Short mmCIF file of C-alpha atoms and ligand atoms in Angstrom, two decimals:
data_model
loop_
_atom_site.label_atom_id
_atom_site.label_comp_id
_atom_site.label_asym_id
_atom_site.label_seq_id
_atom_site.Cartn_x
_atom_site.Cartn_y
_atom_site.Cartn_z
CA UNK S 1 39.56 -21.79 -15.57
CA UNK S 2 41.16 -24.13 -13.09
CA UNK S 3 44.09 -22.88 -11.00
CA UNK S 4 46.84 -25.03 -9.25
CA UNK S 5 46.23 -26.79 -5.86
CA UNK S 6 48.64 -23.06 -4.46
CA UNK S 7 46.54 -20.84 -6.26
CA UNK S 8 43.50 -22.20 -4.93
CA UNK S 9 45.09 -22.18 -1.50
CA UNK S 10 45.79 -18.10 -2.30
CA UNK S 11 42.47 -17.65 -3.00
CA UNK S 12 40.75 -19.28 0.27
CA UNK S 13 42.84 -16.90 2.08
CA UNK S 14 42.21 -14.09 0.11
CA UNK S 15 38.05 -14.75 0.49
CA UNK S 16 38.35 -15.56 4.46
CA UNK S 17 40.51 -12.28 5.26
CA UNK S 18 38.56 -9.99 2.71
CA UNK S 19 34.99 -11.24 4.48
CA UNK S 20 36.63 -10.15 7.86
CA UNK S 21 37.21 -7.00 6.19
CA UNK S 22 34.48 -6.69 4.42
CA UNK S 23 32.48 -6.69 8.45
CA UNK S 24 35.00 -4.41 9.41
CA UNK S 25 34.50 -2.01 6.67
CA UNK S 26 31.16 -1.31 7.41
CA UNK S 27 31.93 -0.40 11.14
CA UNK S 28 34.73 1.41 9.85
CA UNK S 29 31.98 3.71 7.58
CA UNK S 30 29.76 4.45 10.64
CA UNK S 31 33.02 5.52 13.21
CA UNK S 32 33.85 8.14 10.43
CA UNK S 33 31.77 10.38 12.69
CA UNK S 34 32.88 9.94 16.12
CA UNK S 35 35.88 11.90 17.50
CA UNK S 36 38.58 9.71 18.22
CA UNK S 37 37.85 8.01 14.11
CA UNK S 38 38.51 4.51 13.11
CA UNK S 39 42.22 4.66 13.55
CA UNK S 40 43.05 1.89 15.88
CA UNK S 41 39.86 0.07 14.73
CA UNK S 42 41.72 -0.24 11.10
CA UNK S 43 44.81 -1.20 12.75
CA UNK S 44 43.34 -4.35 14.03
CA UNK S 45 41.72 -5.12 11.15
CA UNK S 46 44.57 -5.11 9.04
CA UNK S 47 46.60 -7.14 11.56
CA UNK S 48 43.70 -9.89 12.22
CA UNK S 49 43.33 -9.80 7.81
CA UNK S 50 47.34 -10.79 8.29
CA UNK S 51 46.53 -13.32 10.77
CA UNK S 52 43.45 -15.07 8.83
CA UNK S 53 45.69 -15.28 5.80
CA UNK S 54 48.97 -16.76 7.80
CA UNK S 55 47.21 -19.48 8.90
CA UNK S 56 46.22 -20.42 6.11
CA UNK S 57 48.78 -20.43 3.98
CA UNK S 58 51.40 -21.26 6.46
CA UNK S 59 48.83 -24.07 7.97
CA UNK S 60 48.63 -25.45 3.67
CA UNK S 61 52.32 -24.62 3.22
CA UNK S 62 54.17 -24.70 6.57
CA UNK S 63 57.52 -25.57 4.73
CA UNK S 64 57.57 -22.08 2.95
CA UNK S 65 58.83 -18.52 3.44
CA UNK S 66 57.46 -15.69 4.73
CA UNK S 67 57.11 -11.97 3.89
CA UNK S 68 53.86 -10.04 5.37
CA UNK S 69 53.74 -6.42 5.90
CA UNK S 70 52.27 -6.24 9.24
CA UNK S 71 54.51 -9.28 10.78
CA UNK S 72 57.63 -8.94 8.59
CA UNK S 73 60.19 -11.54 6.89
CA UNK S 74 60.50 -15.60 8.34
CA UNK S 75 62.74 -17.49 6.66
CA UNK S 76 60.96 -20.52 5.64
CA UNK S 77 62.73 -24.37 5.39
CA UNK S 78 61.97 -24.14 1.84
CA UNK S 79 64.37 -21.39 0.57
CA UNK S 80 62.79 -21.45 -2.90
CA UNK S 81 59.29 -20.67 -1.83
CA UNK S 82 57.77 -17.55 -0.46
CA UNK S 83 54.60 -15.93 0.24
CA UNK S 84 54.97 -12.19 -0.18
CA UNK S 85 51.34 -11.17 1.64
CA UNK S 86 49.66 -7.40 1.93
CA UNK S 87 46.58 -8.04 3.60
CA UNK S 88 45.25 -4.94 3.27
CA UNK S 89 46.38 -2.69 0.32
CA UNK S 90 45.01 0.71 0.13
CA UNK S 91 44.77 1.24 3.90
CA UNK S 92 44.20 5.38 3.91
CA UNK S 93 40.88 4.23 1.57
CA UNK S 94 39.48 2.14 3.77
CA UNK S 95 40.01 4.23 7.00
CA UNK S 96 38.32 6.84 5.37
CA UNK S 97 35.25 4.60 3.64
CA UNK S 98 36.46 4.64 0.60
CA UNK S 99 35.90 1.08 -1.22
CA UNK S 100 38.67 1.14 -2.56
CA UNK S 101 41.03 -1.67 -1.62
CA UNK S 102 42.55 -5.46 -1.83
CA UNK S 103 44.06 -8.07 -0.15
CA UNK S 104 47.04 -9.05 -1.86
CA UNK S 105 48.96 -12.26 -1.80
CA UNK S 106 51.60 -13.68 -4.26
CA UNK S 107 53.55 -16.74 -4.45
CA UNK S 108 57.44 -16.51 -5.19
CA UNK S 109 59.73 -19.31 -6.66
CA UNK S 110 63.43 -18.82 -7.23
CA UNK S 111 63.24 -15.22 -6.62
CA UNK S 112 60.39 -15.02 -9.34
CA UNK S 113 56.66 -14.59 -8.86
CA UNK S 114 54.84 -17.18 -10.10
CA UNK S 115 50.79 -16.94 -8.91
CA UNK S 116 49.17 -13.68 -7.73
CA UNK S 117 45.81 -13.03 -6.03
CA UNK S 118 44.25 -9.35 -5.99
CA UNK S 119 41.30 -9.46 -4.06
CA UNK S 120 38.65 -6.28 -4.10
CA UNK S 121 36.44 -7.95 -1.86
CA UNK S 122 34.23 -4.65 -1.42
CA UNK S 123 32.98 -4.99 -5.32
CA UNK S 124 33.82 -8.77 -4.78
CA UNK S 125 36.29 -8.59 -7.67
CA UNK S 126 39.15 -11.24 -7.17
CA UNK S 127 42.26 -10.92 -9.94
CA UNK S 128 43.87 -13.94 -10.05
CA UNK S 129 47.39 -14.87 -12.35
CA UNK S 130 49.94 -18.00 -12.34
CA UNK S 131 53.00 -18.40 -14.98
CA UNK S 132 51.87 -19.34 -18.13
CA UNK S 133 48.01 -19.95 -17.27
CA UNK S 134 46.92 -16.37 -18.12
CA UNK S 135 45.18 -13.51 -15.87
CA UNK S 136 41.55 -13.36 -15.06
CA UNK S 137 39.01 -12.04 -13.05
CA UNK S 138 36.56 -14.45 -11.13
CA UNK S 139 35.87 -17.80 -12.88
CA UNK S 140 35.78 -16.99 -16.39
CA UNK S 141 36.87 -13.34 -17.44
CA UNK S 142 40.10 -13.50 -19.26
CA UNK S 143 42.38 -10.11 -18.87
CA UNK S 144 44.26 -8.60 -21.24
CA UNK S 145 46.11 -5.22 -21.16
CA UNK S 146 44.50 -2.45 -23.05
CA UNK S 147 45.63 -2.05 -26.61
CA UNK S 148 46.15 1.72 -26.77
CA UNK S 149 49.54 2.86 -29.20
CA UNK S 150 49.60 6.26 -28.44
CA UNK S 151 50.54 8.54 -25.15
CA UNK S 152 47.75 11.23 -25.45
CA UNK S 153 44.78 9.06 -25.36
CA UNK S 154 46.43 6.91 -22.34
CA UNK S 155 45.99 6.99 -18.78
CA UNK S 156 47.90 6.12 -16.46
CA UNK S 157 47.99 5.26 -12.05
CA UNK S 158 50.20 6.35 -9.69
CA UNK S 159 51.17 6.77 -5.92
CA UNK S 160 52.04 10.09 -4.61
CA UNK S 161 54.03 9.96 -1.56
CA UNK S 162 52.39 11.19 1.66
CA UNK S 163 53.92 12.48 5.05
CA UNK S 164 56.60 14.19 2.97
CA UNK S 165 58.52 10.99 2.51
CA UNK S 166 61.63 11.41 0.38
CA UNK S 167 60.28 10.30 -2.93
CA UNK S 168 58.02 13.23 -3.67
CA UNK S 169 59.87 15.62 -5.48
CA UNK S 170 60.92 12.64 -7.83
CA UNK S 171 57.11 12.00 -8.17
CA UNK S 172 56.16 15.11 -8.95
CA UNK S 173 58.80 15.86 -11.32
CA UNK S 174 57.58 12.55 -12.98
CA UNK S 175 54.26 14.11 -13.33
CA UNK S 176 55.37 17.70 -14.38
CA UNK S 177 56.88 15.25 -17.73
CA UNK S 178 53.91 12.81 -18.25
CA UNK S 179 51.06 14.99 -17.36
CA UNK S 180 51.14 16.86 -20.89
CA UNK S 181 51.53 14.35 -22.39
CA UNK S 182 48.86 11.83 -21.60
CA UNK S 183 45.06 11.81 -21.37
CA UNK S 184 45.16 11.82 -17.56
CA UNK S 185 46.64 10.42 -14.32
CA UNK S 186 44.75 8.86 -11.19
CA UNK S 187 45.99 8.49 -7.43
CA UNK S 188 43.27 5.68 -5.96
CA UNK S 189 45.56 4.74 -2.78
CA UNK S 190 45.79 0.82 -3.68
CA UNK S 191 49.37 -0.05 -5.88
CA UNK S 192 47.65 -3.61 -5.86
CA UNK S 193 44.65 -2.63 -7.63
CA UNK S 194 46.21 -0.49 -9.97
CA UNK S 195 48.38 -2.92 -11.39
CA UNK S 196 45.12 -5.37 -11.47
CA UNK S 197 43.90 -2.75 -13.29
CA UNK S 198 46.63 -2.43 -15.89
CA UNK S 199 46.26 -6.32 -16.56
CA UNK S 200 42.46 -5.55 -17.16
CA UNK S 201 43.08 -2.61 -19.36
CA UNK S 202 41.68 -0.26 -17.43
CA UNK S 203 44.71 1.67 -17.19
CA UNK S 204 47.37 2.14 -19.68
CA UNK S 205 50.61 2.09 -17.16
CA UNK S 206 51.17 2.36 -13.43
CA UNK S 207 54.23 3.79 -12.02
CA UNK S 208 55.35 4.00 -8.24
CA UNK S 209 58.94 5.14 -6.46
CA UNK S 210 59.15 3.94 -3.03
CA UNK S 211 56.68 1.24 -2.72
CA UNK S 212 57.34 -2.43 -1.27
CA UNK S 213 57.44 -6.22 -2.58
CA UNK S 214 54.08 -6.61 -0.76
CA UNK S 215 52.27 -3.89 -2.36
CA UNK S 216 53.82 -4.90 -5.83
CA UNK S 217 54.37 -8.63 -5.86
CA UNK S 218 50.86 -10.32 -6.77
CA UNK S 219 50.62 -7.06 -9.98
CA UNK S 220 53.45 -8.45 -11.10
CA UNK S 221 52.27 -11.27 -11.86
CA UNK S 222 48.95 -9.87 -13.28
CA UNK S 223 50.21 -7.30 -15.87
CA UNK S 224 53.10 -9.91 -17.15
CA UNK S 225 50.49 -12.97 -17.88
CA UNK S 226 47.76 -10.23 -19.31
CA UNK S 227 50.29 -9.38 -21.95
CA UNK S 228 51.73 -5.97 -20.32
CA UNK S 229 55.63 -5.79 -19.43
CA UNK S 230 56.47 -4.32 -15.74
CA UNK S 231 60.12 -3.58 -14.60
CA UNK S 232 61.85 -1.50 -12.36
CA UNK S 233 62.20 2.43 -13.35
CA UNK S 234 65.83 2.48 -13.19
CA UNK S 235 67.98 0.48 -16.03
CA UNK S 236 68.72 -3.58 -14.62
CA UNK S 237 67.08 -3.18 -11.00
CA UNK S 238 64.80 -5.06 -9.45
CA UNK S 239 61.51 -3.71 -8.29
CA UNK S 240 60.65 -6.31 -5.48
CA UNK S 241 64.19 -4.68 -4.29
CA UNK S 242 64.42 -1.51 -5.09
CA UNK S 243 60.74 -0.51 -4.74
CA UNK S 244 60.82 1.67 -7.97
CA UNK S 245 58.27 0.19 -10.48
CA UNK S 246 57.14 1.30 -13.61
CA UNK S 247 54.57 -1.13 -15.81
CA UNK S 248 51.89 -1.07 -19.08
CA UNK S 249 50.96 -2.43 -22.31
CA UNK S 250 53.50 -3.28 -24.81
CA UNK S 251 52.57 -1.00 -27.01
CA UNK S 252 53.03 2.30 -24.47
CA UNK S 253 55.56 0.94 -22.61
CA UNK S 254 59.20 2.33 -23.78
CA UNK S 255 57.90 5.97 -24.51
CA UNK S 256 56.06 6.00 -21.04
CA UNK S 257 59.29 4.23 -19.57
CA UNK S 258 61.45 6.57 -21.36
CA UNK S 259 59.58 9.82 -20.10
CA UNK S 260 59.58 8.35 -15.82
CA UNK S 261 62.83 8.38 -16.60
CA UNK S 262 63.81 11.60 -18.00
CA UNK S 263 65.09 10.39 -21.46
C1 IPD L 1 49.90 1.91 -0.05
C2 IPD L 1 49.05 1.92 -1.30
C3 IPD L 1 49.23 3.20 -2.06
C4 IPD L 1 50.68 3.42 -2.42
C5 IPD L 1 51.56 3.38 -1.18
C6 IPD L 1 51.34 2.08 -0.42
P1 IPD L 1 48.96 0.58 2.08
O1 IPD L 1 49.78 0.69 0.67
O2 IPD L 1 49.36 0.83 -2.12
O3 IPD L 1 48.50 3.20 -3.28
O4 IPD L 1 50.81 4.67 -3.07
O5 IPD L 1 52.91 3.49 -1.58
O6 IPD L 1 52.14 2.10 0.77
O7 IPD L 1 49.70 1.44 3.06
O8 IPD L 1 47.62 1.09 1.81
O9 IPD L 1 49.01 -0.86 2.39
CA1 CA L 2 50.19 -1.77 0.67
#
């Protein structure tokens, strides 16, 4: 499958930053013992992943907007065009050696996202989506979302808050609801990767209150072009705003919907 000349520019990114991280990752596994931990290490990782994928995007695309979670918001000369860029999603995993993390990069157009990269370059997996070409994974694996019709045999992805940020109680009143009635719920510490994993229908639905464009933006993408339907929890708002998402198949997706929100 062939992307556009942007997608293929996403995707050189995505490789260069995710083989920087990929080196890092392995010194990150062996400072898990030493006293001060890998902290700081990760820190400059994540920033340097940013880095590697500003240039060259911004270097391809220097006309466009910006939106990175380590170096923030630049208005680009191109007010249609934005790259909305977490370069490392699932941070907490990978500070603690977990392989379980992306790069994520998406492409917005008029306020819409049009091309999204996932990259899990620890299992070398990279989820790729534009606008009306499909989802796959690598060269040649087509996604779709999973095909299950009924709650109980579903399961579904999450993120539970840490640090006691404000959205927990919400959260886990959202799980007291779903929990019974579902075949199970996971917490894997990357938003990116469980939305890529909704498009391949490995999960039935992801849902997430407080979370940010970044984290969000390139799943988007993925579930909507695998078939799935994504919106934000609350009636007419929009997730890359309001940071409230809810997605999964078409099948699932108003009685899951309806239960997040207390219906
Ligand atoms: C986090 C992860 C996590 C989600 C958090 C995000 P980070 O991003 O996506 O799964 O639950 O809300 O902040 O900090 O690892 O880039
Ligand atoms: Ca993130």
């Amino acid at each position: 499958m062939q992307g556009s000349a942007n997608l293929n520019l996403m995707i050189k990114a995505a490789r260069k930053a995710g083989r920087s991280l990929v080196k890092d990752f392995r010194e990150v596994e062996n400072l898990q013992v030493s006293s001060k931990g890998p902290g700081d290490f990760v820190s400059r990782a994540d920033r340097e992943a940013e880095r590697i994928i500003k240039e060259e995007l911004m270097g391809g695309r220097p006309t466009y907007g910006w939106l990175g979670e380590e170096t923030g918001e630049e208005p680009g000369q191109d007010p249609t065009r934005r790259w909305i860029v977490d370069p490392l999603d699932g941070t907490t995993n990978f500070l603690h050696g977990l392989p379980h993390w992306a790069v994520s990069i998406a492409l917005e157009h008029k306020g819409e996202i049009v091309a999204g990269v996932v990259f899990d370059a620890a299992k070398d997996e990279m989820y790729w989506a534009e606008k009306g070409a499909g989802a796959w994974l690598n060269d040649s694996r087509r996604l779709r979302v999973s095909g299950r019709k009924t709650m109980i045999e579903s399961i579904f992805a999450t993120g539970v808050p840490f640090g006691g940020r404000g959205t927990l109680p919400a959260t886990l009143q959202d799980l007291a609801r779903l929990m019974p009635a579902c075949a199970g719920v996971r917490r894997w510490g990357s938003a990116a990767l469980d939305m890529a994993y909704v498009a391949a229908g490995r999960f039935d639905g992801y849902w997430e209150r407080g979370i940010n464009a970044w984290d969000i933006a390139a799943g988007i993408v993925l579930v909507r072009e695998a078939g799935g339907m994504v919106s934000a929890i609350r009636e007419g708002d929009d997730p890359l705003e309001k940071g409230a998402v809810i997605c999964g198949n078409q099948g699932l997706f108003e009685p899951f919907r309806g239960i997040i929100r207390g219906e």
